[in-house]
Amino acid sequence: MNADFINPFLNATVNVLSMMAFVKPTPGKPFIKKDKKAHGDISGIIGMTGSSKGVVVISLSKEAAIKIVSSMLGEEYTELNEGVSDAIGEITNMISGDARRELAAKGYVFEAGLPSIIIGPGHEIESITKGPTVAIPFELDDTTFVVETAFD
Amino acid sequence: MNADFINPFLNATVNVLSMMAFVKPTPGKPFIKKDKKAHGDISGIIGMTGSSKGVVVISLSKEAAIKIVSSMLGEEYTELNEGVSDAIGEITNMISGDARRELAAKGYVFEAGLPSIIIGPGHEIESITKGPTVAIPFELDDTTFVVETAFD
């Protein structure tokens, strides 16, 4: 996997959550995953094609998702309902779009499929790739989430 | 959503499972989903771009996945472990590939991203689309699974 492919997703996550949800997550150090699994209560996932085949996953604890969406929509959410999953779908789309703009500026052109949202306590996501899966951990107050990218 | 987009996925699912896993699932009548959620214990998901933006999901009960993969690999599986998730990833990729060949013959050209596998008892998947989500239910002996497609 091209190292050029990591920072655009880190930057896009911070940009989109700051602009859309008025929260400022702190990115940790990106690392290559060995077990290739993300664990979350709610995840957004979107496939990419173009300069390479890829997939981006944002996987959040229930607490992180509720904090982000409550701030984004200015309304107190307590459950992972349809309002939350729609908002996480929109965030997934926008992170993919913002990252693709930065990638395009570096000469890597990608298109994206439709985002899907997965809800289920502690589900695992494994991206099937010949290349490595890179995870970028984020902290937001006392909650955590992870953005993972995999490219062939 | 174009009705031309449904049959290729129905045919591809039967073709791939017959050829690769030596099982013959019975397709039910495709229907438009209102709640847009698939429920499964293990799901494969792959994004598509090209003539339209889309996503394909195959969502299986634990029993259906184990039956298919045990037959495919000639080995008795009892748990949703890495062998099962890798095999479901391969099946997801091949269903997407086989459907894209039939779509291309009709003049619709698509590329696919990387497949991801989700594991978690009874997780829900919602595809975020402006168009409808079409579900194709399948029976395989006493187990069930569903293939869903959503396109913008």
XYZ file of C-alpha atoms in Angstrom:
304
model
C 0.000 0.000 0.000
C 1.181 3.457 -0.961
C 1.962 5.644 2.082
C 0.444 8.539 0.104
C -2.893 6.820 0.706
C -2.879 7.216 4.511
C -2.724 10.944 5.311
C -5.629 11.947 3.054
C -7.946 9.753 5.154
C -6.541 11.037 8.444
C -6.951 14.652 7.282
C -10.396 14.032 5.793
C -11.657 12.502 9.051
C -10.539 15.496 11.104
C -11.832 17.967 8.471
C -15.250 16.377 8.037
C -15.906 15.872 11.755
C -14.783 19.414 12.552
C -16.868 21.002 9.819
C -19.956 18.794 9.960
C -20.141 17.692 13.579
C -18.223 20.491 15.345
C -16.014 17.983 17.188
C -12.235 17.715 17.096
C -10.990 14.117 17.297
C -7.319 13.487 18.091
C -5.653 11.116 15.633
C -3.214 8.520 16.988
C -0.365 6.956 15.053
C -1.525 4.956 12.017
C -0.444 1.323 12.137
C -0.544 -1.713 9.898
C -3.064 -4.226 11.161
C -2.111 -7.853 11.400
C -5.503 -9.311 12.218
C -7.219 -7.050 9.665
C -10.292 -6.733 11.876
C -12.030 -3.568 13.022
C -14.337 -3.821 16.026
C -17.233 -1.460 16.456
C -20.891 -1.086 17.334
C -21.616 0.919 14.180
C -19.474 1.143 11.040
C -19.624 2.927 7.728
C -17.978 1.306 4.746
C -17.438 2.472 1.177
C -15.651 0.826 -1.746
C -13.310 2.685 -4.082
C -12.057 2.017 -7.595
C -9.658 3.822 -9.900
C -5.889 4.128 -9.381
C -6.261 1.022 -7.174
C -9.079 -1.069 -5.687
C -9.823 -0.161 -2.119
C -12.197 0.164 0.755
C -12.529 2.597 3.652
C -14.158 1.715 6.949
C -14.997 3.986 9.874
C -15.814 1.868 12.908
C -17.175 3.525 16.039
C -18.181 2.576 19.539
C -21.814 3.343 20.313
C -20.655 6.178 22.592
C -18.473 7.808 19.905
C -21.219 7.584 17.257
C -23.825 9.075 19.593
C -21.496 11.897 20.641
C -20.658 12.794 17.022
C -24.198 12.601 15.670
C -25.755 14.436 18.650
C -23.304 17.286 18.064
C -23.796 17.175 14.279
C -27.587 17.323 14.428
C -27.931 19.440 17.582
C -30.195 16.852 19.167
C -29.537 14.384 21.984
C -29.390 10.790 20.693
C -29.186 7.812 23.049
C -29.638 4.836 20.704
C -28.172 3.702 17.375
C -31.366 4.425 15.462
C -32.010 5.413 11.854
C -31.104 9.050 12.432
C -27.678 7.984 13.683
C -27.070 5.492 10.861
C -28.063 8.044 8.195
C -25.716 10.613 9.704
C -22.836 8.127 9.902
C -23.548 7.239 6.248
C -23.272 10.897 5.304
C -20.013 11.242 7.276
C -18.606 8.118 5.567
C -19.448 9.574 2.153
C -17.887 12.920 2.989
C -14.665 11.411 4.405
C -14.330 9.390 1.205
C -15.012 12.495 -0.904
C -12.623 14.761 1.002
C -9.852 12.115 0.920
C -10.406 11.562 -2.810
C -9.948 15.284 -3.449
C -6.551 15.218 -1.674
C -5.592 11.989 -3.482
C -6.544 13.504 -6.845
C -4.252 16.458 -6.122
C -1.424 13.896 -5.756
C -2.390 12.270 -9.064
C -4.433 9.328 -7.729
C -7.935 9.360 -9.133
C -10.636 7.335 -7.360
C -14.373 6.896 -7.608
C -16.481 5.639 -4.725
C -19.444 3.246 -4.521
C -22.377 3.687 -2.167
C -21.790 3.720 1.591
C -23.277 1.011 3.768
C -23.828 1.142 7.504
C -23.422 -1.860 9.770
C -25.005 -1.933 13.225
C -24.371 -4.722 15.720
C -22.684 -4.721 19.137
C -18.965 -5.497 18.771
C -19.118 -6.659 15.147
C -15.840 -7.364 13.338
C -14.931 -6.144 9.848
C -12.185 -7.706 7.783
C -11.182 -6.216 4.445
C -10.039 -8.821 1.959
C -6.896 -7.427 0.358
C -3.546 -8.614 -0.923
C -1.993 -5.484 0.574
C -1.912 -4.327 4.179
C -4.826 -2.774 6.064
C -3.864 0.487 7.738
C -5.730 1.597 10.862
C -5.851 5.187 12.112
C -7.085 5.323 15.728
C -8.895 8.426 16.965
C -9.856 9.683 20.401
C -12.778 12.001 20.996
C -13.065 12.982 24.660
C -13.451 9.610 26.415
C -14.601 7.711 23.294
C -12.691 6.049 20.470
C -13.134 5.143 16.838
C -10.939 3.926 14.030
C -10.657 4.654 10.307
C -9.218 1.819 8.255
C -8.115 1.793 4.647
C -7.132 -1.184 2.537
C -5.898 -1.064 -1.038
C -4.654 -3.777 -3.336
C -33.001 1.289 -9.980
C -32.766 -0.387 -13.349
C -34.500 -3.805 -13.404
C -31.649 -4.990 -15.649
C -29.499 -4.802 -12.522
C -31.340 -7.542 -10.585
C -31.106 -10.761 -12.583
C -27.329 -10.660 -13.077
C -26.892 -10.862 -9.299
C -29.461 -13.640 -8.929
C -27.789 -15.642 -11.718
C -24.280 -14.939 -10.440
C -25.173 -16.153 -6.945
C -26.528 -19.469 -8.249
C -23.615 -19.853 -10.693
C -20.850 -19.112 -8.217
C -22.272 -21.257 -5.403
C -22.891 -24.159 -7.792
C -19.433 -24.004 -9.339
C -17.367 -23.110 -6.296
C -19.261 -24.650 -3.389
C -21.200 -27.448 -5.128
C -24.485 -26.320 -3.566
C -27.663 -25.308 -5.355
C -29.561 -22.524 -3.561
C -33.169 -21.805 -4.538
C -33.834 -18.139 -5.270
C -37.091 -16.594 -4.063
C -38.817 -13.615 -5.610
C -36.727 -10.412 -5.474
C -38.437 -7.582 -3.611
C -37.851 -3.923 -2.897
C -36.894 -3.380 0.706
C -38.549 -0.644 2.690
C -36.425 -0.755 5.825
C -33.234 -1.178 3.746
C -31.699 -3.468 6.358
C -30.188 -6.906 5.866
C -29.827 -9.128 8.909
C -27.129 -11.747 9.106
C -24.416 -13.333 11.216
C -21.799 -12.929 8.474
C -21.967 -10.653 5.445
C -19.794 -9.884 2.452
C -20.004 -6.428 0.949
C -18.426 -4.882 -2.133
C -18.804 -1.426 -3.665
C -19.210 -0.814 -7.384
C -18.619 2.195 -9.619
C -19.109 2.827 -13.316
C -22.458 3.040 -15.093
C -23.902 3.855 -11.650
C -22.711 3.861 -8.024
C -23.698 0.753 -6.177
C -23.082 -1.838 -3.531
C -23.759 -5.557 -3.260
C -24.233 -7.369 0.031
C -24.540 -11.095 0.685
C -25.825 -11.634 4.209
C -25.921 -15.163 5.632
C -27.038 -16.905 8.775
C -24.212 -18.709 10.568
C -25.761 -22.036 9.480
C -25.899 -21.066 5.781
C -22.305 -19.760 5.770
C -20.985 -22.892 7.471
C -22.888 -25.168 5.105
C -21.585 -23.341 2.014
C -17.963 -23.057 3.141
C -17.782 -26.641 4.463
C -18.962 -27.855 1.059
C -16.660 -25.460 -0.806
C -13.513 -26.446 1.090
C -14.385 -30.115 1.732
C -13.829 -29.678 5.443
C -16.314 -29.507 8.325
C -16.525 -26.010 9.809
C -18.505 -25.278 12.992
C -17.547 -21.669 13.763
C -17.333 -18.393 11.832
C -13.528 -18.359 11.886
C -10.972 -16.886 9.499
C -11.289 -19.767 7.028
C -15.001 -19.077 6.709
C -14.592 -15.300 6.369
C -11.885 -15.673 3.704
C -14.102 -18.064 1.738
C -17.131 -15.752 2.002
C -14.870 -12.908 0.819
C -13.877 -14.960 -2.212
C -17.532 -15.803 -2.934
C -18.491 -12.105 -2.633
C -15.767 -11.159 -5.111
C -16.815 -13.851 -7.564
C -20.534 -12.989 -7.399
C -19.629 -9.368 -8.122
C -17.346 -10.460 -11.000
C -19.848 -12.851 -12.552
C -22.680 -10.278 -12.297
C -20.459 -7.588 -13.811
C -19.756 -9.835 -16.809
C -23.515 -10.222 -17.430
C -24.066 -6.487 -16.892
C -21.260 -5.639 -19.339
C -22.947 -7.818 -21.976
C -26.017 -5.582 -21.529
C -23.884 -2.458 -21.924
C -23.450 -1.557 -18.237
C -19.794 -1.405 -17.289
C -18.843 -1.588 -13.631
C -15.673 -1.879 -11.605
C -15.603 -3.251 -8.057
C -13.721 -2.210 -4.930
C -12.340 -4.640 -2.350
C -14.719 -6.963 -0.500
C -15.124 -6.664 3.248
C -16.523 -9.271 5.599
C -18.632 -8.430 8.623
C -19.062 -10.916 11.470
C -21.438 -10.332 14.379
C -24.566 -12.180 15.499
C -27.657 -10.614 13.905
C -25.958 -7.454 12.634
C -27.925 -5.085 10.401
C -26.683 -3.570 7.150
C -28.259 -0.521 5.571
C -27.097 0.729 2.191
C -27.340 4.487 1.853
C -28.886 5.118 -1.559
C -31.281 7.518 -3.227
C -32.709 4.537 -5.152
C -34.355 1.396 -3.819
C -32.536 -1.556 -2.281
C -33.527 -4.846 -3.896
C -33.299 -8.050 -1.870
C -33.101 -11.529 -3.392
C -33.843 -14.208 -0.776
C -32.322 -17.677 -1.144
C -32.991 -21.009 0.520
C -30.352 -23.698 0.847
C -31.757 -26.828 2.489
C -33.005 -25.543 5.854
C -30.867 -22.375 5.843
C -31.381 -18.939 4.313
C -29.380 -16.046 3.025
C -30.045 -12.870 1.076
C -28.278 -10.973 -1.683
C -29.009 -7.257 -1.770
C -28.132 -4.694 -4.388
C -28.502 -0.941 -4.184
C -27.710 1.518 -6.955
C -28.143 5.262 -7.155
